[in-house]
């Protein structure tokens, strides 16, 4: 995975559909694709660590949530309303407001849950952004 610098760029458009998403390079080996697919077939949860790995599996997953060996660039933009195909849970940082990352988190957890989590994090003085505290988002 190569995290793109655009990850940290805020969305400035009033209509998020007009936002030009940055690209990130990824590679999923055949071995790792099989591990992910085995977990899905056996009813286990797929837990991504970080938004880049989330974008990767969602970019290559088919409609059944299965992934294949692949390498390339992804510019997938995940925002509320997106239907996840492969990812079940996510471990990620507390992200900047107005970023594509907070939109991805909201797509998975729901806006109200994210607001509650962020309010709690502020009250408890959690550290934010790339070198801060993390959260586990699950169903």
PDB file of C-alpha atoms in Angstrom:
ATOM      1  CA  UNK A   1       0.000   0.000   0.000  1.00  0.00           C
ATOM      2  CA  UNK A   2       1.128   3.505  -0.767  1.00  0.00           C
ATOM      3  CA  UNK A   3      -0.862   6.116   1.120  1.00  0.00           C
ATOM      4  CA  UNK A   4      -1.569   9.061  -1.157  1.00  0.00           C
ATOM      5  CA  UNK A   5      -0.953  12.582   0.147  1.00  0.00           C
ATOM      6  CA  UNK A   6      -4.436  13.460  -1.093  1.00  0.00           C
ATOM      7  CA  UNK A   7      -5.696  11.427   1.851  1.00  0.00           C
ATOM      8  CA  UNK A   8      -5.249  14.517   3.981  1.00  0.00           C
ATOM      9  CA  UNK A   9      -6.811  16.988   1.543  1.00  0.00           C
ATOM     10  CA  UNK A  10     -10.178  18.339   2.733  1.00  0.00           C
ATOM     11  CA  UNK A  11     -13.289  18.140   0.583  1.00  0.00           C
ATOM     12  CA  UNK A  12     -14.080  21.705  -0.477  1.00  0.00           C
ATOM     13  CA  UNK A  13     -16.943  21.098  -2.903  1.00  0.00           C
ATOM     14  CA  UNK A  14     -20.493  21.682  -1.682  1.00  0.00           C
ATOM     15  CA  UNK A  15     -21.535  18.553  -3.583  1.00  0.00           C
ATOM     16  CA  UNK A  16     -19.232  15.693  -2.551  1.00  0.00           C
ATOM     17  CA  UNK A  17     -19.857  13.971  -5.884  1.00  0.00           C
ATOM     18  CA  UNK A  18     -17.811  16.745  -7.496  1.00  0.00           C
ATOM     19  CA  UNK A  19     -14.762  15.959  -5.325  1.00  0.00           C
ATOM     20  CA  UNK A  20     -11.819  14.545  -7.298  1.00  0.00           C
ATOM     21  CA  UNK A  21     -10.578  11.618  -5.271  1.00  0.00           C
ATOM     22  CA  UNK A  22      -6.842  10.990  -4.970  1.00  0.00           C
ATOM     23  CA  UNK A  23      -5.346   7.664  -6.026  1.00  0.00           C
ATOM     24  CA  UNK A  24      -3.485   5.164  -3.902  1.00  0.00           C
ATOM     25  CA  UNK A  25      -1.392   2.280  -5.192  1.00  0.00           C
ATOM     26  CA  UNK A  26      -2.047  -1.212  -3.815  1.00  0.00           C
ATOM     27  CA  UNK A  27      -1.144  -4.850  -4.327  1.00  0.00           C
ATOM     28  CA  UNK A  28      -3.020  -7.896  -3.050  1.00  0.00           C
ATOM     29  CA  UNK A  29      -1.099 -11.129  -3.456  1.00  0.00           C
ATOM     30  CA  UNK A  30      -2.828 -14.374  -4.406  1.00  0.00           C
ATOM     31  CA  UNK A  31      -2.008 -15.709  -0.933  1.00  0.00           C
ATOM     32  CA  UNK A  32      -3.619 -12.753   0.841  1.00  0.00           C
ATOM     33  CA  UNK A  33      -6.620 -12.765  -1.483  1.00  0.00           C
ATOM     34  CA  UNK A  34      -7.197 -16.416  -0.595  1.00  0.00           C
ATOM     35  CA  UNK A  35      -6.952 -15.672   3.148  1.00  0.00           C
ATOM     36  CA  UNK A  36      -9.565 -12.921   2.816  1.00  0.00           C
ATOM     37  CA  UNK A  37     -11.839 -15.118   0.699  1.00  0.00           C
ATOM     38  CA  UNK A  38     -11.486 -18.058   3.101  1.00  0.00           C
ATOM     39  CA  UNK A  39     -12.509 -15.805   5.986  1.00  0.00           C
ATOM     40  CA  UNK A  40     -15.570 -14.610   4.045  1.00  0.00           C
ATOM     41  CA  UNK A  41     -16.562 -18.159   3.026  1.00  0.00           C
ATOM     42  CA  UNK A  42     -16.271 -19.364   6.634  1.00  0.00           C
ATOM     43  CA  UNK A  43     -18.383 -16.504   7.961  1.00  0.00           C
ATOM     44  CA  UNK A  44     -15.552 -14.641   9.672  1.00  0.00           C
ATOM     45  CA  UNK A  45     -15.291 -10.874   9.659  1.00  0.00           C
ATOM     46  CA  UNK A  46     -12.822  -9.072   7.423  1.00  0.00           C
ATOM     47  CA  UNK A  47     -11.144  -6.404   9.545  1.00  0.00           C
ATOM     48  CA  UNK A  48      -9.079  -3.791   7.750  1.00  0.00           C
ATOM     49  CA  UNK A  49      -6.415  -1.813   9.552  1.00  0.00           C
ATOM     50  CA  UNK A  50      -6.510   1.648   8.049  1.00  0.00           C
ATOM     51  CA  UNK A  51      -8.557   3.345   5.383  1.00  0.00           C
ATOM     52  CA  UNK A  52      -6.063   2.531   2.625  1.00  0.00           C
ATOM     53  CA  UNK A  53      -6.515  -1.221   3.138  1.00  0.00           C
ATOM     54  CA  UNK A  54     -10.281  -0.656   3.275  1.00  0.00           C
ATOM     55  CA  UNK A  55     -10.186   1.182  -0.058  1.00  0.00           C
ATOM     56  CA  UNK A  56      -8.034  -1.612  -1.473  1.00  0.00           C
ATOM     57  CA  UNK A  57     -10.316  -4.535  -0.615  1.00  0.00           C
ATOM     58  CA  UNK A  58     -13.425  -2.597  -1.616  1.00  0.00           C
ATOM     59  CA  UNK A  59     -11.817  -1.703  -4.962  1.00  0.00           C
ATOM     60  CA  UNK A  60     -11.104  -5.303  -5.902  1.00  0.00           C
ATOM     61  CA  UNK A  61     -14.056  -7.089  -4.256  1.00  0.00           C
ATOM     62  CA  UNK A  62     -16.774  -8.562  -6.426  1.00  0.00           C
ATOM     63  CA  UNK A  63     -20.472  -8.381  -5.555  1.00  0.00           C
ATOM     64  CA  UNK A  64     -20.090 -11.446  -3.287  1.00  0.00           C
ATOM     65  CA  UNK A  65     -17.270  -9.827  -1.328  1.00  0.00           C
ATOM     66  CA  UNK A  66     -14.572 -12.036  -2.829  1.00  0.00           C
ATOM     67  CA  UNK A  67     -11.239 -10.474  -3.789  1.00  0.00           C
ATOM     68  CA  UNK A  68      -8.632 -11.474  -6.311  1.00  0.00           C
ATOM     69  CA  UNK A  69      -4.920 -11.001  -6.717  1.00  0.00           C
ATOM     70  CA  UNK A  70      -4.525  -7.493  -8.047  1.00  0.00           C
ATOM     71  CA  UNK A  71      -2.191  -4.544  -8.320  1.00  0.00           C
ATOM     72  CA  UNK A  72      -2.914  -1.004  -9.385  1.00  0.00           C
ATOM     73  CA  UNK A  73      -4.250   2.376  -8.398  1.00  0.00           C
ATOM     74  CA  UNK A  74      -7.573   2.990  -6.750  1.00  0.00           C
ATOM     75  CA  UNK A  75      -9.517   6.212  -6.652  1.00  0.00           C
ATOM     76  CA  UNK A  76     -12.592   4.738  -4.952  1.00  0.00           C
ATOM     77  CA  UNK A  77     -14.484   7.355  -2.922  1.00  0.00           C
ATOM     78  CA  UNK A  78     -16.407   5.802  -0.040  1.00  0.00           C
ATOM     79  CA  UNK A  79     -18.973   8.080   1.570  1.00  0.00           C
ATOM     80  CA  UNK A  80     -22.324   7.620   3.368  1.00  0.00           C
ATOM     81  CA  UNK A  81     -24.661   5.461   1.324  1.00  0.00           C
ATOM     82  CA  UNK A  82     -21.856   3.211   0.050  1.00  0.00           C
ATOM     83  CA  UNK A  83     -22.632  -0.517   0.367  1.00  0.00           C
ATOM     84  CA  UNK A  84     -19.557  -2.363   1.586  1.00  0.00           C
ATOM     85  CA  UNK A  85     -18.829  -5.576  -0.325  1.00  0.00           C
ATOM     86  CA  UNK A  86     -15.945  -7.111   1.635  1.00  0.00           C
ATOM     87  CA  UNK A  87     -15.059  -5.086   4.719  1.00  0.00           C
ATOM     88  CA  UNK A  88     -16.865  -5.864   7.970  1.00  0.00           C
ATOM     89  CA  UNK A  89     -14.830  -3.905  10.532  1.00  0.00           C
ATOM     90  CA  UNK A  90     -12.209  -1.179  10.531  1.00  0.00           C
ATOM     91  CA  UNK A  91      -9.426  -0.051  12.837  1.00  0.00           C
ATOM     92  CA  UNK A  92      -8.570   3.566  12.062  1.00  0.00           C
ATOM     93  CA  UNK A  93      -7.490   6.874  13.552  1.00  0.00           C
ATOM     94  CA  UNK A  94      -9.697   9.793  14.468  1.00  0.00           C
ATOM     95  CA  UNK A  95      -9.622  11.778  11.227  1.00  0.00           C
ATOM     96  CA  UNK A  96      -9.805  15.432  10.262  1.00  0.00           C
ATOM     97  CA  UNK A  97     -13.235  16.985   9.766  1.00  0.00           C
ATOM     98  CA  UNK A  98     -14.285  17.547   6.144  1.00  0.00           C
ATOM     99  CA  UNK A  99     -11.909  14.814   4.939  1.00  0.00           C
ATOM    100  CA  UNK A 100     -12.693  11.858   2.711  1.00  0.00           C
ATOM    101  CA  UNK A 101     -11.545   9.661   5.598  1.00  0.00           C
ATOM    102  CA  UNK A 102     -14.248  10.889   7.968  1.00  0.00           C
ATOM    103  CA  UNK A 103     -16.748  10.261   5.168  1.00  0.00           C
ATOM    104  CA  UNK A 104     -15.488   6.684   4.807  1.00  0.00           C
ATOM    105  CA  UNK A 105     -15.797   6.153   8.568  1.00  0.00           C
ATOM    106  CA  UNK A 106     -19.321   7.619   8.485  1.00  0.00           C
ATOM    107  CA  UNK A 107     -20.251   5.289   5.627  1.00  0.00           C
ATOM    108  CA  UNK A 108     -19.389   2.331   7.845  1.00  0.00           C
ATOM    109  CA  UNK A 109     -20.465   3.507  11.305  1.00  0.00           C
ATOM    110  CA  UNK A 110     -23.191   6.031  10.527  1.00  0.00           C
ATOM    111  CA  UNK A 111     -23.000   9.778  11.051  1.00  0.00           C
ATOM    112  CA  UNK A 112     -24.610   9.801  14.512  1.00  0.00           C
ATOM    113  CA  UNK A 113     -22.293   7.084  15.841  1.00  0.00           C
ATOM    114  CA  UNK A 114     -19.268   8.937  14.498  1.00  0.00           C
ATOM    115  CA  UNK A 115     -20.395  12.188  16.131  1.00  0.00           C
ATOM    116  CA  UNK A 116     -20.857  10.386  19.466  1.00  0.00           C
ATOM    117  CA  UNK A 117     -17.433   8.747  19.205  1.00  0.00           C
ATOM    118  CA  UNK A 118     -15.738  12.026  18.335  1.00  0.00           C
ATOM    119  CA  UNK A 119     -17.468  13.896  21.156  1.00  0.00           C
ATOM    120  CA  UNK A 120     -16.327  11.190  23.581  1.00  0.00           C
ATOM    121  CA  UNK A 121     -12.786  11.375  22.181  1.00  0.00           C
ATOM    122  CA  UNK A 122     -12.661  15.148  22.683  1.00  0.00           C
ATOM    123  CA  UNK A 123     -14.037  14.886  26.233  1.00  0.00           C
ATOM    124  CA  UNK A 124     -11.496  12.205  27.130  1.00  0.00           C
ATOM    125  CA  UNK A 125      -8.628  14.060  25.426  1.00  0.00           C
ATOM    126  CA  UNK A 126      -7.864  11.362  22.861  1.00  0.00           C
ATOM    127  CA  UNK A 127      -5.158  12.185  20.354  1.00  0.00           C
ATOM    128  CA  UNK A 128      -6.378  12.759  16.806  1.00  0.00           C
ATOM    129  CA  UNK A 129      -5.010  12.291  13.287  1.00  0.00           C
ATOM    130  CA  UNK A 130      -2.295  10.002  11.940  1.00  0.00           C
ATOM    131  CA  UNK A 131      -0.234   9.549  15.097  1.00  0.00           C
ATOM    132  CA  UNK A 132      -3.091   9.600  17.561  1.00  0.00           C
ATOM    133  CA  UNK A 133      -5.482   7.149  19.099  1.00  0.00           C
ATOM    134  CA  UNK A 134      -7.497   4.688  17.047  1.00  0.00           C
ATOM    135  CA  UNK A 135     -10.987   3.254  17.090  1.00  0.00           C
ATOM    136  CA  UNK A 136     -12.431  -0.144  16.214  1.00  0.00           C
ATOM    137  CA  UNK A 137     -15.594   0.127  14.135  1.00  0.00           C
ATOM    138  CA  UNK A 138     -17.742  -2.999  14.082  1.00  0.00           C
ATOM    139  CA  UNK A 139     -21.311  -4.061  13.526  1.00  0.00           C
TER     140      UNK A 139
END
